[in-house]
Coordinates of C-alpha atoms and ligand atoms in Angstrom, one line a residue:
X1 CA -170.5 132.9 32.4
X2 CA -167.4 131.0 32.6
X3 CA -165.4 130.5 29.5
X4 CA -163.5 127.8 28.0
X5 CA -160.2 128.3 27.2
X6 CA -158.9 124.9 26.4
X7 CA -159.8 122.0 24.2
X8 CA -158.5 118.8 24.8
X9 CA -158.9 116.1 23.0
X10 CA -158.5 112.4 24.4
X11 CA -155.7 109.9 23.3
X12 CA -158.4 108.2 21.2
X13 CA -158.4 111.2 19.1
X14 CA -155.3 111.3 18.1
X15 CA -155.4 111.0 14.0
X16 CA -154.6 107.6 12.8
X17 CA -153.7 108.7 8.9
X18 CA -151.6 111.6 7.8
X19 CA -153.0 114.2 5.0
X20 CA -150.9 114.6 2.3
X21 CA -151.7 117.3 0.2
X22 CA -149.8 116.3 -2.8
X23 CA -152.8 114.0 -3.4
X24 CA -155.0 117.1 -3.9
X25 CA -153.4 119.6 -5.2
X26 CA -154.4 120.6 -8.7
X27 CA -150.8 121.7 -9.8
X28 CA -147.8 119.1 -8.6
X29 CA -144.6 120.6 -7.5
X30 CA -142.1 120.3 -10.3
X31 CA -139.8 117.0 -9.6
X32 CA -137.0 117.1 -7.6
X33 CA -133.5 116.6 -10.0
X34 CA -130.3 114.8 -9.6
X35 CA -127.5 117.4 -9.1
X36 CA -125.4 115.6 -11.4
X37 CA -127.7 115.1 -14.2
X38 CA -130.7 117.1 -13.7
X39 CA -132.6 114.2 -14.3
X40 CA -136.2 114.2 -12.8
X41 CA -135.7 111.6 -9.5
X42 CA -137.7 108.7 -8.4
X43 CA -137.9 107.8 -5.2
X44 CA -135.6 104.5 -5.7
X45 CA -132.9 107.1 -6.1
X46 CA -133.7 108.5 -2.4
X47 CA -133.1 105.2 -0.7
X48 CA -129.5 105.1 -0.1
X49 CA -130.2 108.2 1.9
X50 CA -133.7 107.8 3.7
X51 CA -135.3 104.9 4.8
X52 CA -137.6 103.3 2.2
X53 CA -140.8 104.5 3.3
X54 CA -139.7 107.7 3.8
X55 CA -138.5 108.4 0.4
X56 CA -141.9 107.1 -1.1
X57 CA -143.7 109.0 1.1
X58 CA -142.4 112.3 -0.1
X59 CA -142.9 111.2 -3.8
X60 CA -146.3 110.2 -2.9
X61 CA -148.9 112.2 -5.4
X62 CA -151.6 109.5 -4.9
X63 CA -152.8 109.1 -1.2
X64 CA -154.5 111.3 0.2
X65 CA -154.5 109.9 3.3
X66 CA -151.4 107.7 4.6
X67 CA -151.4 105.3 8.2
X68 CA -150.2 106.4 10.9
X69 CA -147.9 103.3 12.3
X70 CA -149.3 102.0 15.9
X71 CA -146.0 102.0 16.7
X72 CA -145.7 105.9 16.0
X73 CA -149.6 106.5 17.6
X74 CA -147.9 104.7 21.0
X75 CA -145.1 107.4 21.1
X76 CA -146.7 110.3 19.9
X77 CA -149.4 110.0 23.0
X78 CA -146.8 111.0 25.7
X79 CA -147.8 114.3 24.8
X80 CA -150.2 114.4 21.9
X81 CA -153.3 115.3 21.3
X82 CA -151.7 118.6 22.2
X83 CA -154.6 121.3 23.7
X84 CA -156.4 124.3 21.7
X85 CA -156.1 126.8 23.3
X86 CA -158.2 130.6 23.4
X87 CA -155.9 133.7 23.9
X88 CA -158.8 135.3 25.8
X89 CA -155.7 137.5 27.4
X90 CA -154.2 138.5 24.6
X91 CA -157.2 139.4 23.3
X92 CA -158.4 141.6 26.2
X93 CA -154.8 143.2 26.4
X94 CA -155.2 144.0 22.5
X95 CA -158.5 144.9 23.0
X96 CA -159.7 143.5 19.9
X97 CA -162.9 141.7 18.7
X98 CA -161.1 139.0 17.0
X99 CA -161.2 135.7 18.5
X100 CA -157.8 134.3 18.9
X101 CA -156.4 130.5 19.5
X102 CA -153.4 129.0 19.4
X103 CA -152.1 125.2 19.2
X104 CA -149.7 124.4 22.2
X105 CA -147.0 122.3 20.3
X106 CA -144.8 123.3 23.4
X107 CA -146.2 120.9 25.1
X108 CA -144.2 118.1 23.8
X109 CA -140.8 116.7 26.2
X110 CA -138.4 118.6 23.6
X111 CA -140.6 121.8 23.5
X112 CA -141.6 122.3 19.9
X113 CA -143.4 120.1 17.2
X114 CA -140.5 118.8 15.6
X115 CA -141.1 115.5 17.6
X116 CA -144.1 114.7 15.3
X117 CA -141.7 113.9 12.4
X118 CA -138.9 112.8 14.4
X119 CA -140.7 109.9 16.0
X120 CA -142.1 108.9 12.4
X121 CA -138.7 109.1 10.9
X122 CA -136.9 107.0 13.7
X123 CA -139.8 104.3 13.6
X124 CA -139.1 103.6 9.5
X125 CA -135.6 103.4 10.0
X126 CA -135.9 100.9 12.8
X127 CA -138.3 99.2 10.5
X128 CA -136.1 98.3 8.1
X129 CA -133.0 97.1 9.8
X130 CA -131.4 100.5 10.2
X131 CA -129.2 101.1 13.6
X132 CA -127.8 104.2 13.0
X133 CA -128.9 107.9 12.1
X134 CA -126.9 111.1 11.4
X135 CA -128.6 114.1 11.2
X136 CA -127.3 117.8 11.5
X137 CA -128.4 120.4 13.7
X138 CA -128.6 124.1 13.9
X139 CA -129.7 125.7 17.1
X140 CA -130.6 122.2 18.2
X141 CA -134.2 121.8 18.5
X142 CA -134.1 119.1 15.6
X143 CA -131.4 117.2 17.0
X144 CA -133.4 117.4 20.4
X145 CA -136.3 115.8 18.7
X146 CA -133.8 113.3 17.3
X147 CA -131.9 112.0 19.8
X148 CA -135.6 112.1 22.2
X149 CA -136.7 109.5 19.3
X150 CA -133.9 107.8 18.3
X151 CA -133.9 106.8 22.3
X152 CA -137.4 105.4 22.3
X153 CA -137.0 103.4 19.1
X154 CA -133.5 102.0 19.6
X155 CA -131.4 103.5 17.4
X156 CA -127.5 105.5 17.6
X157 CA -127.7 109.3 16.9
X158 CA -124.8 111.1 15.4
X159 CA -125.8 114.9 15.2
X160 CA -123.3 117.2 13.6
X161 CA -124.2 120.8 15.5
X162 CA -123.0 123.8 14.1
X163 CA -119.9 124.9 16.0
X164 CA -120.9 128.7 17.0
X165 CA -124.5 126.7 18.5
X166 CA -122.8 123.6 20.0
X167 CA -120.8 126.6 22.1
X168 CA -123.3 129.3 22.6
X169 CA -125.8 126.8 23.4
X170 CA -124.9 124.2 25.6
X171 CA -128.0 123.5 27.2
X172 CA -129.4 122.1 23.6
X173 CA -126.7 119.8 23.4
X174 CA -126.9 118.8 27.0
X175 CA -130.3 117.7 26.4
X176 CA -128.9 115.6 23.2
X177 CA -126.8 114.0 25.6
X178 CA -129.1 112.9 28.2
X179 CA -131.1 111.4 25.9
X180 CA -127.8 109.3 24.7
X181 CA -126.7 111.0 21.3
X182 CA -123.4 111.7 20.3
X183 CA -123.1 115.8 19.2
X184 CA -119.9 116.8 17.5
X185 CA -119.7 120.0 16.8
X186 CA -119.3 121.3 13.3
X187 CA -117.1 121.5 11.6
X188 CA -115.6 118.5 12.7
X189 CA -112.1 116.1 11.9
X190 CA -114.3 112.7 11.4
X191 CA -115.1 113.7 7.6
X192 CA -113.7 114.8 4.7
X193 CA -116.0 117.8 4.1
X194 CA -115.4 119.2 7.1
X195 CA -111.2 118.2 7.2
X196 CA -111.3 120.2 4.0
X197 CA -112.8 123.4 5.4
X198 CA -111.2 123.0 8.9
X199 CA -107.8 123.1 6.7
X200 CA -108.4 126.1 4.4
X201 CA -110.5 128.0 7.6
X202 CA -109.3 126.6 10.7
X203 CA -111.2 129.1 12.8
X204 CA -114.5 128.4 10.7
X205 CA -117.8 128.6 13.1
X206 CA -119.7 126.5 11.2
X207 CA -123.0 126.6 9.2
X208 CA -126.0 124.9 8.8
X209 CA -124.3 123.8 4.6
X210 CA -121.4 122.3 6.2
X211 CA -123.3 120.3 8.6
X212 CA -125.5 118.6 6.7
X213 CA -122.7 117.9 4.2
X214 CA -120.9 115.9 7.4
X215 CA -124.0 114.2 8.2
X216 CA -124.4 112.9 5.0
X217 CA -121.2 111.8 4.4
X218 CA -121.5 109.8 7.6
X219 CA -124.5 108.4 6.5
X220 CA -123.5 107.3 3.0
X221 CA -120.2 106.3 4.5
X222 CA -121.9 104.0 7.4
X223 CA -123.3 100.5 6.9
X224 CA -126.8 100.0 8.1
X225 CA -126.8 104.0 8.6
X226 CA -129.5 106.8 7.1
X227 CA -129.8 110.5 7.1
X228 CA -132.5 112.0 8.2
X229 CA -134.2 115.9 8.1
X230 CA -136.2 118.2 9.9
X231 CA -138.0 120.4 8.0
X232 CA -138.7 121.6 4.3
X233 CA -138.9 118.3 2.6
X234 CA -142.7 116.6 1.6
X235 CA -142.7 113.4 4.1
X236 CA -142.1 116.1 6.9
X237 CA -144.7 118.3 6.2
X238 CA -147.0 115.2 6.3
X239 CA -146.1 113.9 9.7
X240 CA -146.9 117.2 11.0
X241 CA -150.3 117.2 10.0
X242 CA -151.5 115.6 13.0
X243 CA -151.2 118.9 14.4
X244 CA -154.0 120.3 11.6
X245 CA -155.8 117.7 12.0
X246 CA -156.1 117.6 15.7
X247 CA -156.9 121.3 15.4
X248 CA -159.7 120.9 13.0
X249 CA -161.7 118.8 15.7
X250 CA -160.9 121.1 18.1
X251 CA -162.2 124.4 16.7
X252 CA -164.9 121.7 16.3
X253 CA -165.5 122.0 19.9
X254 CA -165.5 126.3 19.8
X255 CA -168.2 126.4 17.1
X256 CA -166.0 128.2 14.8
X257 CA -163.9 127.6 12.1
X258 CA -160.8 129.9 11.4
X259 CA -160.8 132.8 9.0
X260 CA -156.9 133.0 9.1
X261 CA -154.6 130.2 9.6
X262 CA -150.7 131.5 11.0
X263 CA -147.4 129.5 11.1
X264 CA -144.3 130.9 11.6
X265 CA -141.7 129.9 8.2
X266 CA -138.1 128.5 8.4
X267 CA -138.2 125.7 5.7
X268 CA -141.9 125.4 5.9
X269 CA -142.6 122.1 8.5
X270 CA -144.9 123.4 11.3
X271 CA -146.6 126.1 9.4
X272 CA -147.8 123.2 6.7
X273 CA -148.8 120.8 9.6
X274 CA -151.2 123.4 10.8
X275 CA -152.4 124.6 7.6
X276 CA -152.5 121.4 4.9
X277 CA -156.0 120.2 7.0
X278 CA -157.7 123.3 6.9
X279 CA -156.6 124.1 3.6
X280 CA -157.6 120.8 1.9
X281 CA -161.1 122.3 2.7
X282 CA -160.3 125.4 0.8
X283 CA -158.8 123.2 -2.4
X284 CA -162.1 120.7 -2.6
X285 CA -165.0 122.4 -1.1
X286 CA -163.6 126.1 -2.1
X287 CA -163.8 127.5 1.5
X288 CA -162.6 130.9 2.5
X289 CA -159.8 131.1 4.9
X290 CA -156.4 132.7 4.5
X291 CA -153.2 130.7 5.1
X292 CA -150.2 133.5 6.0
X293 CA -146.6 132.0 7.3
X294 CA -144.8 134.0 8.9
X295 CA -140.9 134.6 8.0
X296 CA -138.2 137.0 10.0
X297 CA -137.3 140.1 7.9
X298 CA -133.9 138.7 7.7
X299 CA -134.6 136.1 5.8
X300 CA -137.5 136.8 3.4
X301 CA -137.5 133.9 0.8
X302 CA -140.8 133.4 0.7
X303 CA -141.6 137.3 0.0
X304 CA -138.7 138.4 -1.6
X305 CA -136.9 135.6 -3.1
X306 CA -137.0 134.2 -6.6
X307 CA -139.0 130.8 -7.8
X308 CA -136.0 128.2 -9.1
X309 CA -134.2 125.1 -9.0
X310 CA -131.8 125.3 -5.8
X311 CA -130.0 123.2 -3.2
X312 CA -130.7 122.3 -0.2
X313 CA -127.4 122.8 1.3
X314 CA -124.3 125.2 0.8
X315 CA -121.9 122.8 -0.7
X316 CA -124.7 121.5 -3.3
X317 CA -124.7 117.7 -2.6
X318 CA -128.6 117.6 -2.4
X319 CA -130.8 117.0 -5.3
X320 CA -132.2 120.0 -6.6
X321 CA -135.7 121.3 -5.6
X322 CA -138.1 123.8 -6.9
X323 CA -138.4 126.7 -4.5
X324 CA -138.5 130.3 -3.6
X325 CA -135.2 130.7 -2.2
X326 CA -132.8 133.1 -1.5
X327 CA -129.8 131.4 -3.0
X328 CA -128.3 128.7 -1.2
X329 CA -125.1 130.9 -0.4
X330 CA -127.5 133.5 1.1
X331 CA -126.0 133.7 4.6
X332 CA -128.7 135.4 7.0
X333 CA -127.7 137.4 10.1
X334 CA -127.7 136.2 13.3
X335 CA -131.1 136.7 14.6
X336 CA -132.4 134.5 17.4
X337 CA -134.8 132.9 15.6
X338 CA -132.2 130.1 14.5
X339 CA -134.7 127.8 13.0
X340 CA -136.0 130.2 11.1
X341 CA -132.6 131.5 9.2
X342 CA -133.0 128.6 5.8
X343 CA -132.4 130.3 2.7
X344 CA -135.3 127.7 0.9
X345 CA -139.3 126.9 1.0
X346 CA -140.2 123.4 0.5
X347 CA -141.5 122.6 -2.6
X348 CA -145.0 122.6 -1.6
X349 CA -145.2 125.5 0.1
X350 CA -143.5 127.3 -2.9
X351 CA -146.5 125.8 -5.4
X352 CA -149.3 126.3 -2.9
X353 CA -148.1 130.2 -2.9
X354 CA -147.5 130.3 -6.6
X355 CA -151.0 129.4 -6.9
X356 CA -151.8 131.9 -4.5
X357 CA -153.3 129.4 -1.8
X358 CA -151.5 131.3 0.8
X359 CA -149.9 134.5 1.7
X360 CA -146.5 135.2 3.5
X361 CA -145.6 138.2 5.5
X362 CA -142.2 139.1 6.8
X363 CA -141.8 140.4 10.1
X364 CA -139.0 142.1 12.3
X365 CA -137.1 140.6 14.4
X366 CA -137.8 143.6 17.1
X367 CA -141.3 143.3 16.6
X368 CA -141.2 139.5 17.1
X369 CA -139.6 139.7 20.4
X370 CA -142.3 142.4 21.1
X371 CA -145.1 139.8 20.5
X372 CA -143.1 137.1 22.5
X373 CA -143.2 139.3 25.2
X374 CA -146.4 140.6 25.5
X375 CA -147.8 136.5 24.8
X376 CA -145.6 135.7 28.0
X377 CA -147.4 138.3 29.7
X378 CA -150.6 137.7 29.3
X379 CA -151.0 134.0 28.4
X380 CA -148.1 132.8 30.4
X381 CA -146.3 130.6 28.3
X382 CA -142.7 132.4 27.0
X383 CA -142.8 131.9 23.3
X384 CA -139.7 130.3 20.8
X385 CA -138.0 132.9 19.1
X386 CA -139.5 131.3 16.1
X387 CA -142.8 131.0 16.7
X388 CA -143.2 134.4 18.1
X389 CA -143.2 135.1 14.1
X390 CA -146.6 133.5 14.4
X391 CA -147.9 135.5 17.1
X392 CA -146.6 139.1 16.0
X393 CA -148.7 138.1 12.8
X394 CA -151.6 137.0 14.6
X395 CA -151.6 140.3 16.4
X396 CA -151.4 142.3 13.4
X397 CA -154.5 140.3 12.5
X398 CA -155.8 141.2 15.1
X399 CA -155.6 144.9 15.2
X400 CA -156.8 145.1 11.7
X401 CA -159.9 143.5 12.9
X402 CA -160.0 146.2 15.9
X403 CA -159.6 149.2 13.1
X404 CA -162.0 147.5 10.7
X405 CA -164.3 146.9 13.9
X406 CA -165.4 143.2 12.2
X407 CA -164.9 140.0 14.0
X408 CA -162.6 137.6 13.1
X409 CA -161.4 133.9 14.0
X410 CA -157.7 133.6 14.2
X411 CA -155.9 130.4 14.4
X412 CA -152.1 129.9 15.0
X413 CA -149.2 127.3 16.0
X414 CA -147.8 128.0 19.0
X415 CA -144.6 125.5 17.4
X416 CA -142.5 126.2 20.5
X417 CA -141.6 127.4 24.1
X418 CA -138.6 129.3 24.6
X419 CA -137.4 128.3 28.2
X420 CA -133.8 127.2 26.5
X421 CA -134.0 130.6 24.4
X422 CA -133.5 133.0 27.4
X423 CA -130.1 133.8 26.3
X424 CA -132.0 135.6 23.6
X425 CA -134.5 137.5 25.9
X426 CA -132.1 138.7 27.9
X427 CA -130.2 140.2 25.4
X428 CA -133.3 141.4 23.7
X429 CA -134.7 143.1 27.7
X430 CA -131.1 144.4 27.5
X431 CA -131.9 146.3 24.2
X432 CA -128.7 144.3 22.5
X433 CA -131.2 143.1 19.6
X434 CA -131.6 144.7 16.4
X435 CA -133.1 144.4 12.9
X436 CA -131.3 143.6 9.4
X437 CA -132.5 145.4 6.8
X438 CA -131.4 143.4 3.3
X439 CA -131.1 145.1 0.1
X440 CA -132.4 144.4 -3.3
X441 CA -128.9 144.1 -4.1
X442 CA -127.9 141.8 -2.3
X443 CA -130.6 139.3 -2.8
X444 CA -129.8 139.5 -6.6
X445 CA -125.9 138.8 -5.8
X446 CA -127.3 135.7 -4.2
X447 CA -130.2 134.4 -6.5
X448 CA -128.9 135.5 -10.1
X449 CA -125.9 132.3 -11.2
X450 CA -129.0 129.8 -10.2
X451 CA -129.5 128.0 -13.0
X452 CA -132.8 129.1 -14.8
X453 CA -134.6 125.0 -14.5
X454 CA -137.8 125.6 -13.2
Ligands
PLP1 C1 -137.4 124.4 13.7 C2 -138.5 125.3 14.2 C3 -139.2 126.1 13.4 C4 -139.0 126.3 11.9 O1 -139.1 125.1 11.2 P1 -140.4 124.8 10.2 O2 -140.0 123.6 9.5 O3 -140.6 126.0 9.3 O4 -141.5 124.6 11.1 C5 -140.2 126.9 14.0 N1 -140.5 126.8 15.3 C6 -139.7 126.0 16.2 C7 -140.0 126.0 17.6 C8 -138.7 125.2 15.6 O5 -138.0 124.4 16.4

């Protein structure tokens, strides 16, 4: 019999509301505080720094469901709804009962699913007058997704990329580029936080801290200008959830419906878009599936760090959010997984695994480049860095089913491809790559002078 491997959707299908969670869950997220006076925020006090809609979207606790803009729908259909796909050659190379599938978010022009939220967050700030954004970038897949919809809506991009990225990986900012932003690599002479360190530490590389304190300061500085994120905050996590939601039709389509749900974790944005839909099933109708992200080794918040009050940045100019973190002056090796090194969970991952809605595992970054490979070699598509996180875990899923000789549907997000990632293959075929181990120790340096809020 001939299988199916893929199910596609047609553009019709592409969701027309977003799912937030925040609606549903039983136990809100603690609020967000000022940084000066630990006051509980509103969203009023976001809007000199996101658009409007934006900043009551992520303080949103009474919609479950929230429109999708046409104007958004229109953009997101050059490449969504993205294809389900069965791993029937992983499956057979891992000779395992399970039944595996992935969601191709590589499928979008800047390779991973951080276009879903950029292309929402470009449209609201267009919306209300705005003509400039800053944002910052690390290894540059955000600022890809930026500048991609910052193009298509109308609107200049100024994206602060760390300095060690913007010269190790130039083909990310050549892809900025074409699509018409300005990258200025960080840190940079055009602010005062970054003057400041460039004076005490003139041969300073950079960080992800220090960029997002220049791209706020731009913003703030800027008439008609916002800031905008990629990743860990609420109104990100709900733009994502297209991909969930697509995904829930879709395993529609196979006849099953997932026992185990897998995202790969750096603040918490693609795993939640995946996960939110499926889980919402699991919060109202109690459904049994398991919900596990996926987080390098290196940078274990989620399993080793401690619940509290922190930044979201090094310098502390962000308000304060309730998270497992790792400190916010944790600085996590150089693995190749570059949007996976945030020392922070958003705030509604943190409560949703609190309440023990989800699990986390931690995974090698040895064993994810394993995984990557072995995907590549049988499915044909060469993983992110990042995402191969997902598929080591889905793999050790996998295998347990094999030992336990029980069946099992697997689901994960494939969140991106690694064709501008080869630098790290190579060295990792080379056998240049290694693991960090981190020691109790050190996470307690880190996580101990937070301040006990939460
Ligand atoms: C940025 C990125 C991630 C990590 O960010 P999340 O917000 O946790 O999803 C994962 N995969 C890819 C391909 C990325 O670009």
């Amino acid at each position: 019999m001939e299988q199916t491997k893929k199910f596609l959707l047609p553009e019709s299908e592409l969701p027309t509301k977003w799912y937030n969670i925040l609606a549903d869950m039983k136990n809100k997220p603690l609020p967000m505080l000022h940084p000066g006076t630990k006051q509980p925020m509103k969203s009023e006090d976001l809007y000199p720094l996101f658009a409007k809609d934006l900043a009551d979207q992520e303080m949103n606790q009474t919609d479950e469901w929230i429109d999708i803009p046409d104007e958004v729908r229109e953009k997101l259909k050059i490449y969504r709804p993205t294809p389900l796909v069965r791993a029937y050659n992983l499956e057979k190379a891992l000779d395992t009962p399970a039944h595996i599938y992935f969601k191709n978010e590589s499928v979008s022009p800047v390779g991973s699913h951080k276009l879903n939220s950029a292309l929402a967050q470009a449209y609201y700030c267009k919306k209300e007058g705005v003509t400039n954004v800053t944002t910052e970038t690390g290894a540059g897949q955000w600022g890809t997704a930026m500048s991609f919809a910052s193009k298509a809506f109308g609107l200049e991009l100024a994206v602060y990329m760390v300095k060690i990225s913007y010269e190790q990986k130039p083909y990310r900012r050549s892809l900025m580029q074409t699509w018409g932003a300005q990258v200025i690599p960080s840190p940079s002479m055009s602010t005062k936080a970054g003057r400041k360190i460039i004076t005490e530490h003139p041969n300073y590389q950079g960080s992800l801290g220090t960029a997002i304190s220049e791209a706020i300061e731009l913003a703030m500085s800027t008439p008609n200008c916002k800031y905008t994120l990629g990743s860990v905050l609420n109104h990100v996590s709900l733009h994502q959830t297209v991909i969930g939601l697509e995904a829930e039709k879709q395993m529609e389509m196979t006849g099953e419906y997932p026992d185990v749900v897998i995202g790969c974790f750096g603040g918490g944005s693609n795993f939640s878009g995946l996960a939110f839909p499926f889980m919402r099933h699991t919060i109202k109708a109690g459904k049994k599936t398991r919900f596990i992200a996926a987080e390098p080794s290196s940078c274990p918040k989620l399993t080793r760090g401690v619940f509290e009050y922190d930044f979201g940045d090094e310098a502390g100019y962000t308000p304060l959010l309730p998270m497992f973190t790792l400190g916010h002056n944790f600085a996590p090796a150089h693995i190749h997984a570059g949007g996976l090194r945030y020392h922070g969970a958003g705030s509604l991952v943190s409560q949703l695994l609190k309440d023990n809605l989800m699990e986390a595992v931690d995974i090698e970054q040895l064993d994810s480049f394993k995984a990557g490979v072995l995907f590549a070699q049988t499915e044909g598509i060469v993983p992110a860095p990042e995402s191969a996180h997902a598929i080591a875990a889905a793999i050790s899923e996998a295998l347990k089913a094999k030992e336990e000789g029980v069946s099992k549907t697997i689901l994960f997000n494939l969140s991106g491809h690694g064709l501008v990632d080869m630098t790290a293959y190579d060295q990792y075929l080379a056998g240049d790559l290694m693991n960090y181990s981190l020691s109790d120790q050190e996470i307690k340096d880190n996580t101990e002078n937070l301040e006990k809020l939460a």
